[in-house]
PDB file of C-alpha atoms in Angstrom:
ATOM      1  CA  UNK A   1     230.126  53.108 281.417  1.00 45.00           C
ATOM      2  CA  UNK A   2     227.347  55.295 282.716  1.00 53.00           C
ATOM      3  CA  UNK A   3     223.928  55.704 281.034  1.00 55.00           C
ATOM      4  CA  UNK A   4     221.798  56.911 279.560  1.00 58.00           C
ATOM      5  CA  UNK A   5     219.881  53.694 279.648  1.00 63.00           C
ATOM      6  CA  UNK A   6     216.426  52.586 280.637  1.00 68.00           C
ATOM      7  CA  UNK A   7     216.813  51.967 284.333  1.00 66.00           C
ATOM      8  CA  UNK A   8     213.854  53.666 285.985  1.00 68.00           C
ATOM      9  CA  UNK A   9     214.132  53.289 289.747  1.00 69.00           C
ATOM     10  CA  UNK A  10     217.866  52.623 289.734  1.00 71.00           C
ATOM     11  CA  UNK A  11     219.342  55.079 292.211  1.00 74.00           C
ATOM     12  CA  UNK A  12     222.743  55.743 293.712  1.00 75.00           C
ATOM     13  CA  UNK A  13     223.268  56.134 297.405  1.00 79.00           C
ATOM     14  CA  UNK A  14     226.196  57.948 298.990  1.00 80.00           C
ATOM     15  CA  UNK A  15     226.832  58.100 302.728  1.00 82.00           C
ATOM     16  CA  UNK A  16     228.169  61.511 303.746  1.00 78.00           C
ATOM     17  CA  UNK A  17     230.577  61.326 306.717  1.00 82.00           C
ATOM     18  CA  UNK A  18     229.391  63.135 309.879  1.00 73.00           C
ATOM     19  CA  UNK A  19     232.296  65.585 309.689  1.00 73.00           C
ATOM     20  CA  UNK A  20     231.246  66.783 306.196  1.00 76.00           C
ATOM     21  CA  UNK A  21     228.341  69.036 305.263  1.00 72.00           C
ATOM     22  CA  UNK A  22     227.892  68.716 301.520  1.00 76.00           C
ATOM     23  CA  UNK A  23     228.243  66.342 298.600  1.00 79.00           C
ATOM     24  CA  UNK A  24     229.894  67.668 295.435  1.00 79.00           C
ATOM     25  CA  UNK A  25     229.234  65.802 292.190  1.00 80.00           C
ATOM     26  CA  UNK A  26     231.224  66.450 289.015  1.00 83.00           C
ATOM     27  CA  UNK A  27     230.140  64.913 285.713  1.00 81.00           C
ATOM     28  CA  UNK A  28     232.528  64.796 282.761  1.00 84.00           C
ATOM     29  CA  UNK A  29     230.180  64.091 279.859  1.00 82.00           C
ATOM     30  CA  UNK A  30     232.827  63.532 277.204  1.00 83.00           C
ATOM     31  CA  UNK A  31     234.796  61.096 279.358  1.00 83.00           C
ATOM     32  CA  UNK A  32     231.563  59.705 280.846  1.00 81.00           C
ATOM     33  CA  UNK A  33     232.998  59.930 284.350  1.00 84.00           C
ATOM     34  CA  UNK A  34     231.313  60.880 287.584  1.00 81.00           C
ATOM     35  CA  UNK A  35     233.379  62.045 290.558  1.00 83.00           C
ATOM     36  CA  UNK A  36     232.179  62.848 294.026  1.00 82.00           C
ATOM     37  CA  UNK A  37     233.787  64.651 296.933  1.00 84.00           C
ATOM     38  CA  UNK A  38     232.638  65.823 300.329  1.00 82.00           C
ATOM     39  CA  UNK A  39     232.663  69.482 301.368  1.00 78.00           C
ATOM     40  CA  UNK A  40     233.595  71.000 304.716  1.00 73.00           C
ATOM     41  CA  UNK A  41     231.059  73.830 304.406  1.00 68.00           C
ATOM     42  CA  UNK A  42     227.535  74.290 303.214  1.00 70.00           C
ATOM     43  CA  UNK A  43     227.227  75.791 299.755  1.00 71.00           C
ATOM     44  CA  UNK A  44     226.273  79.448 299.792  1.00 80.00           C
ATOM     45  CA  UNK A  45     226.582  82.321 302.237  1.00 88.00           C
ATOM     46  CA  UNK A  46     224.236  83.454 304.955  1.00 91.00           C
ATOM     47  CA  UNK A  47     223.269  87.017 305.818  1.00 94.00           C
ATOM     48  CA  UNK A  48     221.151  88.898 308.319  1.00 93.00           C
ATOM     49  CA  UNK A  49     219.295  91.994 307.253  1.00 93.00           C
ATOM     50  CA  UNK A  50     217.484  94.094 309.795  1.00 92.00           C
ATOM     51  CA  UNK A  51     216.136  97.297 311.193  1.00 93.00           C
ATOM     52  CA  UNK A  52     219.569  98.311 312.570  1.00 93.00           C
ATOM     53  CA  UNK A  53     220.352  99.457 308.980  1.00 93.00           C
ATOM     54  CA  UNK A  54     216.753 100.275 308.012  1.00 94.00           C
ATOM     55  CA  UNK A  55     216.809  97.016 305.972  1.00 93.00           C
ATOM     56  CA  UNK A  56     219.355  98.624 303.611  1.00 94.00           C
ATOM     57  CA  UNK A  57     222.291  96.197 303.945  1.00 94.00           C
ATOM     58  CA  UNK A  58     222.933  92.451 304.032  1.00 95.00           C
ATOM     59  CA  UNK A  59     225.430  91.703 306.831  1.00 94.00           C
ATOM     60  CA  UNK A  60     227.341  88.509 306.042  1.00 93.00           C
ATOM     61  CA  UNK A  61     227.449  85.889 308.766  1.00 92.00           C
ATOM     62  CA  UNK A  62     230.729  84.114 309.517  1.00 90.00           C
ATOM     63  CA  UNK A  63     231.080  80.320 309.468  1.00 83.00           C
ATOM     64  CA  UNK A  64     231.923  78.496 312.681  1.00 78.00           C
ATOM     65  CA  UNK A  65     233.070  74.902 312.424  1.00 67.00           C
ATOM     66  CA  UNK A  66     231.416  72.696 315.003  1.00 60.00           C
ATOM     67  CA  UNK A  67     233.805  70.639 317.100  1.00 53.00           C
ATOM     68  CA  UNK A  68     231.133  68.799 319.051  1.00 59.00           C
ATOM     69  CA  UNK A  69     229.450  67.110 316.098  1.00 58.00           C
ATOM     70  CA  UNK A  70     226.604  69.615 315.946  1.00 65.00           C
ATOM     71  CA  UNK A  71     225.502  71.047 312.632  1.00 70.00           C
ATOM     72  CA  UNK A  72     227.466  74.020 311.242  1.00 75.00           C
ATOM     73  CA  UNK A  73     226.713  77.456 312.633  1.00 83.00           C
ATOM     74  CA  UNK A  74     226.811  80.914 311.091  1.00 85.00           C
ATOM     75  CA  UNK A  75     227.292  83.902 313.428  1.00 88.00           C
ATOM     76  CA  UNK A  76     226.757  87.659 313.273  1.00 90.00           C
ATOM     77  CA  UNK A  77     227.329  90.158 316.080  1.00 91.00           C
ATOM     78  CA  UNK A  78     225.568  93.512 315.880  1.00 91.00           C
ATOM     79  CA  UNK A  79     226.424  96.321 318.306  1.00 87.00           C
ATOM     80  CA  UNK A  80     225.979  98.741 319.844  1.00 87.00           C
ATOM     81  CA  UNK A  81     222.192  98.732 319.707  1.00 87.00           C
ATOM     82  CA  UNK A  82     220.016 101.190 321.582  1.00 87.00           C
ATOM     83  CA  UNK A  83     216.512  99.985 320.741  1.00 89.00           C
ATOM     84  CA  UNK A  84     214.583  96.835 319.862  1.00 89.00           C
ATOM     85  CA  UNK A  85     215.310  95.404 316.410  1.00 90.00           C
ATOM     86  CA  UNK A  86     213.784  93.091 313.835  1.00 90.00           C
ATOM     87  CA  UNK A  87     215.696  90.947 311.344  1.00 91.00           C
ATOM     88  CA  UNK A  88     215.528  88.156 308.791  1.00 90.00           C
ATOM     89  CA  UNK A  89     218.068  85.499 307.795  1.00 92.00           C
ATOM     90  CA  UNK A  90     218.728  85.247 304.037  1.00 93.00           C
ATOM     91  CA  UNK A  91     220.823  82.820 301.978  1.00 92.00           C
ATOM     92  CA  UNK A  92     222.960  84.263 299.175  1.00 93.00           C
ATOM     93  CA  UNK A  93     221.236  87.678 299.459  1.00 94.00           C
ATOM     94  CA  UNK A  94     218.187  86.124 297.773  1.00 94.00           C
ATOM     95  CA  UNK A  95     214.881  87.278 299.275  1.00 92.00           C
ATOM     96  CA  UNK A  96     213.288  84.016 298.069  1.00 93.00           C
ATOM     97  CA  UNK A  97     215.672  82.011 300.304  1.00 91.00           C
ATOM     98  CA  UNK A  98     214.694  83.344 303.738  1.00 91.00           C
ATOM     99  CA  UNK A  99     214.158  81.651 307.085  1.00 88.00           C
ATOM    100  CA  UNK A 100     211.254  82.897 309.156  1.00 85.00           C
ATOM    101  CA  UNK A 101     209.579  82.345 312.475  1.00 82.00           C
ATOM    102  CA  UNK A 102     206.050  80.968 312.672  1.00 82.00           C
ATOM    103  CA  UNK A 103     204.190  79.216 315.500  1.00 80.00           C
ATOM    104  CA  UNK A 104     207.351  78.843 317.571  1.00 78.00           C
ATOM    105  CA  UNK A 105     209.337  77.163 314.780  1.00 82.00           C
ATOM    106  CA  UNK A 106     212.021  78.193 312.309  1.00 87.00           C
ATOM    107  CA  UNK A 107     210.882  77.572 308.734  1.00 86.00           C
ATOM    108  CA  UNK A 108     212.609  77.915 305.369  1.00 85.00           C
ATOM    109  CA  UNK A 109     214.484  78.432 303.233  1.00 87.00           C
ATOM    110  CA  UNK A 110     211.912  79.869 300.886  1.00 90.00           C
ATOM    111  CA  UNK A 111     209.574  82.769 300.510  1.00 91.00           C
ATOM    112  CA  UNK A 112     207.492  83.374 303.653  1.00 89.00           C
ATOM    113  CA  UNK A 113     203.739  82.886 303.141  1.00 90.00           C
ATOM    114  CA  UNK A 114     203.026  86.476 304.246  1.00 89.00           C
ATOM    115  CA  UNK A 115     204.852  89.609 305.302  1.00 85.00           C
ATOM    116  CA  UNK A 116     206.174  90.653 308.712  1.00 83.00           C
ATOM    117  CA  UNK A 117     207.452  87.226 309.790  1.00 87.00           C
ATOM    118  CA  UNK A 118     210.591  88.788 311.269  1.00 87.00           C
ATOM    119  CA  UNK A 119     212.524  87.922 314.382  1.00 87.00           C
ATOM    120  CA  UNK A 120     211.954  90.611 317.009  1.00 86.00           C
ATOM    121  CA  UNK A 121     214.572  91.271 319.673  1.00 88.00           C
ATOM    122  CA  UNK A 122     213.432  93.490 322.512  1.00 86.00           C
ATOM    123  CA  UNK A 123     216.002  95.801 324.078  1.00 84.00           C
ATOM    124  CA  UNK A 124     216.776  94.414 327.546  1.00 83.00           C
ATOM    125  CA  UNK A 125     214.982  96.656 330.048  1.00 81.00           C
ATOM    126  CA  UNK A 126     218.154  97.348 332.052  1.00 81.00           C
ATOM    127  CA  UNK A 127     220.253  98.194 328.961  1.00 82.00           C
ATOM    128  CA  UNK A 128     221.154 101.561 327.522  1.00 83.00           C
ATOM    129  CA  UNK A 129     223.155  99.759 324.813  1.00 85.00           C
ATOM    130  CA  UNK A 130     223.427  96.068 324.032  1.00 85.00           C
ATOM    131  CA  UNK A 131     225.061  93.599 321.644  1.00 87.00           C
ATOM    132  CA  UNK A 132     223.019  91.089 319.661  1.00 89.00           C
ATOM    133  CA  UNK A 133     224.532  87.780 318.520  1.00 88.00           C
ATOM    134  CA  UNK A 134     222.564  85.868 315.882  1.00 88.00           C
ATOM    135  CA  UNK A 135     223.376  82.164 315.407  1.00 86.00           C
ATOM    136  CA  UNK A 136     221.976  80.233 312.450  1.00 86.00           C
ATOM    137  CA  UNK A 137     222.120  76.445 312.118  1.00 82.00           C
ATOM    138  CA  UNK A 138     220.617  75.896 308.641  1.00 79.00           C
ATOM    139  CA  UNK A 139     220.771  72.079 308.776  1.00 74.00           C
ATOM    140  CA  UNK A 140     218.446  71.932 311.796  1.00 76.00           C
ATOM    141  CA  UNK A 141     216.963  74.641 310.950  1.00 77.00           C
ATOM    142  CA  UNK A 142     217.360  76.873 313.984  1.00 81.00           C
ATOM    143  CA  UNK A 143     217.963  80.542 314.698  1.00 85.00           C
ATOM    144  CA  UNK A 144     219.215  81.511 318.175  1.00 83.00           C
ATOM    145  CA  UNK A 145     219.903  84.920 319.640  1.00 82.00           C
ATOM    146  CA  UNK A 146     221.868  86.225 322.599  1.00 83.00           C
ATOM    147  CA  UNK A 147     221.792  89.758 323.956  1.00 81.00           C
ATOM    148  CA  UNK A 148     224.528  91.154 326.177  1.00 82.00           C
ATOM    149  CA  UNK A 149     224.048  94.449 327.964  1.00 80.00           C
ATOM    150  CA  UNK A 150     226.975  96.742 327.154  1.00 77.00           C
ATOM    151  CA  UNK A 151     225.980  99.750 329.269  1.00 71.00           C
ATOM    152  CA  UNK A 152     223.319  99.239 331.885  1.00 67.00           C
ATOM    153  CA  UNK A 153     220.981 101.664 333.577  1.00 60.00           C
ATOM    154  CA  UNK A 154     221.914 100.198 336.990  1.00 57.00           C
ATOM    155  CA  UNK A 155     225.539  99.282 336.058  1.00 50.00           C
ATOM    156  CA  UNK A 156     224.839  95.525 336.108  1.00 52.00           C
ATOM    157  CA  UNK A 157     225.473  93.388 333.050  1.00 53.00           C
ATOM    158  CA  UNK A 158     223.179  90.596 331.924  1.00 59.00           C
ATOM    159  CA  UNK A 159     223.018  88.008 329.176  1.00 60.00           C
ATOM    160  CA  UNK A 160     219.878  86.481 327.673  1.00 62.00           C
ATOM    161  CA  UNK A 161     219.702  83.628 325.167  1.00 58.00           C
ATOM    162  CA  UNK A 162     216.791  82.069 323.318  1.00 55.00           C
ATOM    163  CA  UNK A 163     216.322  79.609 320.483  1.00 57.00           C
ATOM    164  CA  UNK A 164     213.913  79.746 317.588  1.00 51.00           C
ATOM    165  CA  UNK A 165     210.946  82.009 318.163  1.00 52.00           C
ATOM    166  CA  UNK A 166     210.543  81.645 321.904  1.00 42.00           C
TER     167      UNK A 166
END
């Protein structure tokens, strides 16, 4: 039988397998049973919101299962873009669960300590239009971006990638 009982400092420990990303606990009070299971995804959804929509829409990021043992990744592709953009990453469309960039590091989730802590992506100088790919690894935490020139001023294509705020 499970508590309640006076057992301050008595804790349970569960090892989550490397291939799983969450622990799900289910308590049946009447039967006094506790069940646990492991989840293949992180709870919640991730979104990017940015200047490409004048901050008017949350664009849902898609889940990508990692095959190499890395932490799970959420992806969003935005195109075609014609100018520099700013964005934020938000969990469950909740402004109090944002990730932000500060001093070269990704911080969050939470409410940023001040305004204007957005990611800024400069339009590649050779691009007339470009595609932006945003990758979020919330377990690390890390936000990475890649830009691909779609139509170039000099007809050459280029790709640029960076991680975090660098």
